[in-house]
Amino acid sequence: MTNETWAEARQELIKRVGKNNYVTWIEPLKLAILADGVARFEVPTIFFGDWVQRNYADHIRNQLASAGAVVDRVEFALGSPSAETPVASFKPAPRPVRSRSASDDDLPGAPLDPRFTFDRFVVGKSNELAHAASRRVAEGGPVTFNPLFLYGGVGLGKTHLMHAIAHELQARRPELRVLYLSAEQFMYRFVQALRERQIMDFKEMFRSVDVLMVDDVQFVAGKDSTQEEFFHTFNALVDQNKQIVISADRAPGEIKDLEDRIKSRLQCGLVVDLHPTDYELRLGILQQKVDFYRNQYRGLVIADGVLEFLAHRITTNVRVLEGALTRLFAFASLVGREITLELTQDCLADILRSSDRKLTIEEIQRKVAEHYNIRLSDMIGPKRLRNIARPRQVAMYLSKQLTPRSLPEIGRRFGGRDHTTIMHGVRKIEELMAIDSQLADDLQLLRRLLQG
Ligand code: ADP
Ligand code: MG
């Protein structure tokens, strides 16, 4: 029965994760236990368990549920007879350190990732300001800027920095009540409090913290009562001179459907962005990870040039970069081979392919707006002034040239414009390019910036 359930779940998993991933990561799993809400699998190595836990535990849980086995914990244990303890478990997270200091009360913080410390954050040009500002907040001294607003694209280290602040504050100022959570969790708590008529408790609890950190705040945009509550919480804390740290995927002014008064509040403190990584930073991050793994696992051999190759080729974001390295280690330790350039290309073919076409319309709009010094919101807005319309057409043209998106798709990303508008824009730029050398230069530069 148990094995049938797993067989059924596996059929679905093939479709969900793709044949390649399935063969590499799911097939080798041996179901050891499926009972009492726990599914435990035997895995060949710690790396393997880690990897599957991070990437597939959710899928596995969902598919088991669809096959009729509701589990709330998916665990991975080494497949030797003595390995009774799981090497990785999903939900609750491994070693959950709660983001709360005064330990006898019940702050609803999210678990902090023990790896997200300042020690393990590699500083480069693109993130040095964000890093310095975070360090300052982590000293726990008098509040000098409020809030600290960190923004940037996905996987650039926002969450890492926020957790690092929380870890550091816990070490230096254990008496402070530090609360870290995502905006989504904030909303969830709020809705729950409304439902259970405990809104006063909710307010009191959030107003009693010393440091509040809310991750991915763009999530509250458009959710009216939640943003309202967030606004009040925010103001109450600022009034008491309590530190607030916020992150988002874009600048306050650029978050759609966020109330203006909230935007302007968010802009009051220090707003810093994390830029896309450059080659040196990526290489630094890879080297740090390798050093770390070397200490843990002897016998890891990496050929010259492999890290450089990865830093050069995987430019999307740090999460993808790390994932690639983890998979590489897992794979190499499974098959017991040295990590060569060839093995790297084999093992990471899919990641390398997808980072070839990594460019998004968003990034193009952002870069073009930056270049012409206009606001990102004007890219998608209705203004027809030449000094805005032209850059917008440039962005349309580049979107057509550099991404696989269709005209209607591009239109959607430019504020819901019709595909004929996009086509017109693209043609316009093609025409102008031939006679306007300044524009041709601009395009060349932008293309180079975008393609890294
Ligand atoms: P974001 O919240 O901006 O989407 P995260 O903070 O979750 O990104 O970072 C994604 C992954 O990349 C994490 O595993 C994080 O540790 C790692 N990372 C990002 N930037 C750095 C850095 N500068 N040094 C070391 N690791 C980094
Ligand atoms: Mg994040």
XYZ file of C-alpha atoms and ligand atoms in Angstrom:
480
model
C 0.000 0.000 0.000
C 2.686 2.402 1.072
C 4.783 1.573 -1.920
C 1.825 1.907 -4.222
C 1.192 5.402 -2.949
C 4.792 6.308 -3.568
C 4.682 4.726 -7.017
C 1.672 6.830 -7.849
C 3.268 9.990 -6.516
C 6.354 9.250 -8.573
C 4.366 9.089 -11.769
C 3.197 12.622 -11.133
C 6.636 13.777 -10.056
C 8.090 12.869 -13.424
C 5.714 15.365 -14.975
C 6.341 18.010 -12.360
C 10.106 18.016 -12.226
C 10.978 16.759 -15.692
C 12.560 13.531 -16.754
C 16.169 14.567 -16.134
C 15.625 15.819 -12.644
C 13.487 12.850 -11.936
C 16.160 10.372 -12.894
C 18.850 12.233 -11.001
C 17.005 13.154 -7.837
C 13.776 11.262 -7.352
C 14.466 7.807 -8.664
C 17.352 7.137 -6.265
C 15.161 7.912 -3.247
C 14.236 4.848 -1.227
C 11.070 5.185 0.763
C 11.805 4.013 4.311
C 8.808 5.193 6.275
C 5.431 6.559 5.331
C 3.343 6.831 8.459
C 2.038 9.245 11.070
C 2.401 12.225 8.803
C 6.069 11.517 8.132
C 7.650 10.392 4.918
C 11.267 9.362 5.278
C 13.538 8.563 2.392
C 16.971 7.056 2.289
C 19.511 9.019 0.311
C 23.036 8.107 -0.775
C 24.815 11.236 0.541
C 24.286 14.265 2.674
C 24.572 16.498 -0.356
C 21.904 14.544 -2.042
C 19.526 14.806 0.886
C 20.179 18.513 1.178
C 19.558 19.110 -2.461
C 16.363 17.128 -2.641
C 15.137 18.698 0.530
C 15.676 22.210 -0.788
C 14.313 21.615 -4.249
C 11.846 18.813 -4.250
C 10.469 18.288 -0.753
C 7.497 20.474 -1.537
C 6.735 18.600 -4.735
C 7.072 15.275 -3.004
C 4.760 16.290 -0.237
C 2.158 17.580 -2.690
C 2.236 14.471 -4.813
C 2.050 12.182 -1.822
C -0.988 14.123 -0.725
C -2.585 13.747 -4.155
C -1.907 10.027 -3.960
C -3.744 9.929 -0.647
C -0.948 10.112 1.905
C -1.045 13.386 3.744
C 2.316 14.037 5.327
C 3.507 17.142 7.036
C 7.156 16.187 7.185
C 9.428 14.899 4.481
C 12.751 13.655 5.793
C 15.920 12.370 4.235
C 18.310 10.048 6.004
C 21.545 8.469 4.956
C 20.886 5.049 3.551
C 23.171 3.141 5.891
C 21.654 0.857 8.539
C 22.842 3.056 11.394
C 21.422 6.273 10.028
C 18.385 6.709 12.150
C 18.603 10.467 12.257
C 17.448 12.444 9.283
C 20.106 14.494 7.521
C 17.562 16.956 6.356
C 13.962 17.421 7.129
C 11.376 19.582 5.597
C 8.955 21.473 7.735
C 9.916 22.259 10.355
C 13.067 23.684 8.831
C 16.387 22.305 9.984
C 17.649 23.862 13.180
C 14.891 26.417 13.387
C 16.272 29.424 15.181
C 13.338 31.696 15.750
C 13.792 35.359 15.154
C 12.916 36.278 18.646
C 15.104 37.157 21.518
C 13.035 37.391 24.635
C 12.355 33.700 24.556
C 9.380 33.286 26.813
C 6.977 35.298 24.735
C 5.471 34.327 21.465
C 6.619 36.443 18.575
C 5.446 34.891 15.342
C 8.760 35.282 13.534
C 9.901 33.179 10.645
C 12.790 30.794 11.227
C 16.199 32.262 10.510
C 18.490 30.424 8.185
C 21.614 29.637 10.212
C 23.754 30.048 7.098
C 22.653 33.606 6.447
C 25.247 35.401 8.554
C 27.508 38.354 7.843
C 30.473 35.977 7.873
C 29.121 34.221 4.883
C 28.052 37.269 2.943
C 30.571 38.163 0.280
C 30.864 41.896 -0.268
C 31.422 43.396 -3.689
C 30.756 46.655 -5.490
C 27.157 45.775 -6.169
C 26.169 45.216 -2.555
C 28.632 47.128 -0.423
C 26.276 49.897 0.516
C 23.484 47.507 1.435
C 25.973 45.501 3.446
C 27.354 48.529 5.283
C 23.890 49.798 6.124
C 22.871 46.369 7.389
C 25.975 46.171 9.562
C 25.114 49.501 11.046
C 21.625 48.377 11.953
C 23.036 45.142 13.366
C 25.123 47.086 15.863
C 21.895 47.818 17.646
C 22.929 51.369 18.488
C 20.685 54.419 18.302
C 18.448 54.467 15.257
C 20.043 56.649 12.589
C 17.848 55.898 9.605
C 14.390 54.511 9.645
C 13.446 52.419 7.867
C 16.352 50.751 6.172
C 14.852 49.833 2.840
C 16.744 47.208 0.837
C 15.677 46.496 -2.679
C 16.882 44.546 -5.684
C 16.142 41.645 -7.988
C 15.634 38.113 -6.804
C 18.502 36.164 -5.344
C 20.764 39.131 -4.718
C 20.993 38.729 -0.957
C 18.178 40.773 0.601
C 16.927 37.963 2.780
C 20.460 36.929 3.621
C 21.237 40.425 4.911
C 18.066 40.619 6.962
C 18.742 37.287 8.631
C 22.314 38.372 9.246
C 21.040 41.476 11.026
C 18.784 39.324 13.190
C 21.571 36.865 14.059
C 23.950 39.639 14.940
C 21.419 41.487 17.066
C 20.604 38.309 18.931
C 24.256 37.870 19.751
C 24.972 41.477 20.708
C 21.746 42.613 22.226
C 19.881 39.524 23.410
C 17.451 41.652 25.359
C 16.020 43.193 22.190
C 12.875 41.774 20.708
C 13.728 41.218 17.084
C 11.029 40.113 14.732
C 11.696 38.985 11.194
C 8.925 37.838 8.895
C 7.814 38.017 5.305
C 5.090 40.405 4.244
C 3.075 37.356 3.336
C 3.325 36.051 6.872
C 2.386 39.468 8.144
C -0.766 39.291 6.087
C -1.482 35.772 7.172
C -1.170 36.715 10.847
C -3.329 39.726 10.317
C -6.099 37.830 8.591
C -5.936 35.144 11.227
C -6.203 37.748 13.971
C -9.224 39.269 12.258
C -10.878 35.915 11.967
C -10.213 34.963 15.538
C -11.127 38.409 16.791
C -7.693 38.928 18.290
C -6.835 42.066 16.508
C -5.905 43.880 19.693
C -3.410 41.175 20.560
C -2.044 41.377 17.078
C -1.537 45.120 17.282
C -0.039 44.938 20.731
C 2.355 42.209 19.743
C 3.640 44.001 16.664
C 3.942 47.279 18.493
C 6.017 45.734 21.250
C 9.012 44.713 19.182
C 12.295 46.601 19.166
C 13.338 45.719 15.662
C 10.869 44.777 12.961
C 11.994 43.304 9.674
C 9.521 42.676 6.902
C 10.774 40.854 3.833
C 9.321 41.213 0.330
C 6.987 44.033 1.212
C 5.810 44.357 -2.406
C 3.539 41.499 -1.455
C 1.175 43.747 0.499
C 0.573 45.995 -2.500
C -3.039 45.867 -3.601
C -4.109 44.108 -0.396
C -5.879 47.018 1.135
C -6.632 46.174 4.714
C -3.253 44.507 5.106
C -1.369 47.527 3.822
C -3.448 49.724 6.044
C -2.493 47.665 9.076
C 1.103 47.534 7.978
C 1.111 51.305 7.703
C -0.183 51.728 11.241
C 2.255 49.233 12.671
C 5.042 50.945 10.824
C 4.107 54.394 12.081
C 3.653 53.235 15.643
C 7.136 51.747 15.678
C 8.779 54.710 14.002
C 7.142 56.979 16.554
C 8.706 54.932 19.317
C 12.029 55.151 17.552
C 12.209 51.423 16.922
C 14.273 50.185 14.017
C 12.514 48.893 10.943
C 14.094 47.039 8.057
C 12.149 46.399 4.890
C 12.975 44.622 1.679
C 11.276 44.624 -1.689
C 12.025 43.637 -5.236
C 11.938 47.252 -6.376
C 12.191 50.813 -5.088
C 9.316 52.108 -2.940
C 8.131 54.489 -5.646
C 7.967 51.685 -8.157
C 5.757 49.276 -6.277
C 2.434 49.178 -8.038
C -0.773 49.395 -6.013
C 1.012 50.552 -2.929
C -0.627 53.547 -1.297
C 1.227 56.812 -1.794
C 1.421 57.576 1.884
C 3.128 54.231 2.422
C 5.528 54.851 -0.416
C 6.535 58.156 0.996
C 6.926 56.703 4.468
C 9.164 53.974 3.120
C 11.323 56.561 1.400
C 11.943 58.464 4.615
C 14.856 56.405 5.783
C 17.751 54.995 3.867
C 16.860 53.372 0.560
C 19.627 51.182 -0.869
C 19.593 48.870 -3.790
C 21.463 45.669 -4.441
C 22.729 45.750 -7.996
C 23.089 42.685 -10.158
C 26.271 40.822 -9.302
C 29.439 41.268 -11.272
C 31.899 38.568 -12.230
C 34.286 39.124 -9.308
C 31.513 38.908 -6.764
C 30.154 35.731 -8.280
C 33.575 34.174 -8.256
C 34.056 35.256 -4.639
C 30.798 33.653 -3.625
C 31.688 30.408 -5.369
C 35.114 30.336 -3.754
C 33.616 30.862 -0.350
C 31.189 28.020 -0.860
C 33.896 25.702 -2.066
C 36.081 26.498 0.956
C 33.161 25.760 3.162
C 32.399 22.429 1.565
C 36.076 21.486 1.515
C 36.213 21.810 5.264
C 33.252 19.558 5.621
C 33.972 17.005 2.989
C 37.473 15.897 2.229
C 38.384 14.642 -1.143
C 36.483 17.203 -3.128
C 38.530 17.943 -6.215
C 37.681 20.771 -8.563
C 39.635 21.310 -11.720
C 41.067 24.719 -12.552
C 38.767 26.960 -14.450
C 35.509 25.410 -13.292
C 34.597 28.195 -10.884
C 35.581 30.850 -13.393
C 33.429 29.150 -15.977
C 30.438 29.140 -13.641
C 30.921 32.757 -12.574
C 31.089 33.720 -16.184
C 28.150 31.715 -17.410
C 25.601 31.885 -14.620
C 24.749 35.521 -14.234
C 21.083 35.325 -13.325
C 21.279 35.360 -9.560
C 23.185 34.023 -6.622
C 20.574 31.462 -5.758
C 20.941 29.825 -9.143
C 24.705 30.005 -8.848
C 24.669 28.285 -5.479
C 22.191 25.725 -6.649
C 24.454 24.875 -9.544
C 27.407 24.345 -7.252
C 25.429 22.227 -4.823
C 24.212 20.024 -7.591
C 27.703 19.722 -8.966
C 29.043 18.576 -5.597
C 26.196 16.178 -5.132
C 26.680 14.702 -8.527
C 30.444 14.439 -8.244
C 30.241 12.795 -4.855
C 27.611 10.369 -6.109
C 29.654 9.197 -9.012
C 32.944 9.692 -7.158
C 34.592 11.779 -9.821
C 36.664 14.909 -9.963
C 34.741 17.991 -10.959
C 36.042 18.838 -14.389
C 34.812 21.332 -16.894
C 33.293 18.523 -18.859
C 31.420 17.076 -15.923
C 30.223 20.580 -15.118
C 28.821 21.104 -18.577
C 27.082 17.738 -18.471
C 25.669 18.029 -15.033
C 24.472 21.604 -15.411
C 23.327 21.563 -19.010
C 19.811 22.721 -18.184
C 20.924 25.567 -15.918
C 23.520 26.722 -18.408
C 20.955 26.686 -21.152
C 18.379 28.594 -19.237
C 20.821 31.226 -18.104
C 21.613 31.847 -21.730
C 18.167 33.269 -22.178
C 17.950 34.836 -18.797
C 17.092 38.347 -19.816
C 13.657 39.582 -18.803
C 11.584 42.447 -20.126
C 11.659 43.890 -16.608
C 15.438 44.092 -16.650
C 15.408 45.682 -20.052
C 12.915 48.294 -18.918
C 14.945 48.975 -15.813
C 18.235 49.388 -17.646
C 16.750 51.557 -20.366
C 14.966 53.755 -17.823
C 18.223 54.139 -15.948
C 20.111 54.991 -19.090
C 17.680 57.698 -20.173
C 17.106 58.846 -16.660
C 13.371 58.350 -16.637
C 11.263 56.556 -14.079
C 10.590 52.876 -14.453
C 6.905 53.603 -13.963
C 6.929 55.845 -17.035
C 8.053 52.885 -19.100
C 4.709 51.254 -18.593
C 2.677 54.398 -17.987
C 0.641 56.326 -20.563
C 2.791 59.452 -21.076
C 3.405 60.323 -24.706
C 6.075 62.980 -24.300
C 8.941 62.373 -26.685
C 11.544 62.094 -23.933
C 9.584 59.233 -22.435
C 8.016 57.666 -25.481
C 11.373 57.228 -27.227
C 13.096 55.328 -24.396
C 9.959 53.244 -24.098
C 10.247 52.312 -27.754
C 13.897 51.485 -27.248
C 12.893 49.113 -24.467
C 10.240 47.582 -26.717
C 12.768 47.083 -29.458
C 15.290 45.469 -27.137
C 12.611 43.257 -25.623
C 11.777 41.989 -29.058
C 15.415 41.489 -29.972
C 16.770 40.011 -26.786
C 13.957 37.915 -25.362
C 11.893 35.136 -26.870
C 8.659 36.948 -25.955
C 5.920 37.552 -28.483
C 4.551 41.012 -29.314
C 1.356 40.517 -27.283
C 3.410 39.313 -24.325
C 5.641 42.339 -24.583
C 2.558 44.535 -24.869
C 1.245 43.112 -21.631
C 4.451 43.971 -19.849
C 4.307 47.527 -21.146
C 1.191 48.401 -19.223
C -1.195 46.325 -21.320
C -0.446 47.903 -24.688
C -1.687 46.377 -27.888
C 0.725 44.286 -29.944
C 0.408 46.728 -32.848
C 1.774 49.467 -30.594
C 4.774 47.313 -29.847
C 5.293 46.560 -33.507
C 5.107 50.252 -34.309
C 7.674 50.997 -31.612
C 10.051 48.328 -32.867
C 9.810 49.602 -36.469
C 10.287 53.188 -35.371
C 13.544 52.346 -33.666
C 14.745 50.318 -36.634
C 14.127 53.301 -38.875
C 15.717 55.827 -36.563
C 18.753 53.702 -35.926
C 19.760 54.016 -39.533
C 19.814 57.810 -39.436
C 20.506 58.673 -35.816
C 23.990 57.666 -34.776
C 23.456 58.722 -31.174
C 20.552 56.315 -30.942
C 22.587 53.579 -32.603
C 25.312 54.109 -29.998
C 22.789 54.030 -27.190
C 21.452 50.753 -28.441
C 24.848 49.231 -28.739
C 25.734 50.246 -25.213
C 22.460 49.019 -23.786
C 22.783 45.731 -25.555
C 26.216 45.243 -24.109
C 25.055 46.142 -20.601
C 22.122 43.800 -20.824
C 23.974 40.857 -22.213
C 26.748 41.265 -19.665
P 16.854 37.636 -2.151
O 16.198 37.659 -0.815
O 17.442 38.953 -2.537
O 15.977 37.061 -3.236
P 18.604 35.758 -0.860
O 19.079 36.583 0.281
O 17.604 34.710 -0.558
O 18.108 36.662 -2.065
O 19.882 35.092 -1.546
C 19.803 33.971 -2.389
C 20.951 33.037 -2.092
O 22.154 33.632 -2.501
C 21.115 32.734 -0.619
O 21.478 31.398 -0.451
C 22.226 33.660 -0.179
O 22.969 33.127 0.893
C 23.062 33.761 -1.413
N 23.739 35.056 -1.550
C 23.244 36.174 -2.123
N 24.150 37.173 -2.084
C 25.249 36.656 -1.468
C 26.523 37.193 -1.121
N 26.864 38.450 -1.413
N 27.394 36.380 -0.496
C 27.082 35.090 -0.222
N 25.897 34.540 -0.501
C 24.975 35.301 -1.135
Mg 14.272 37.091 -0.286
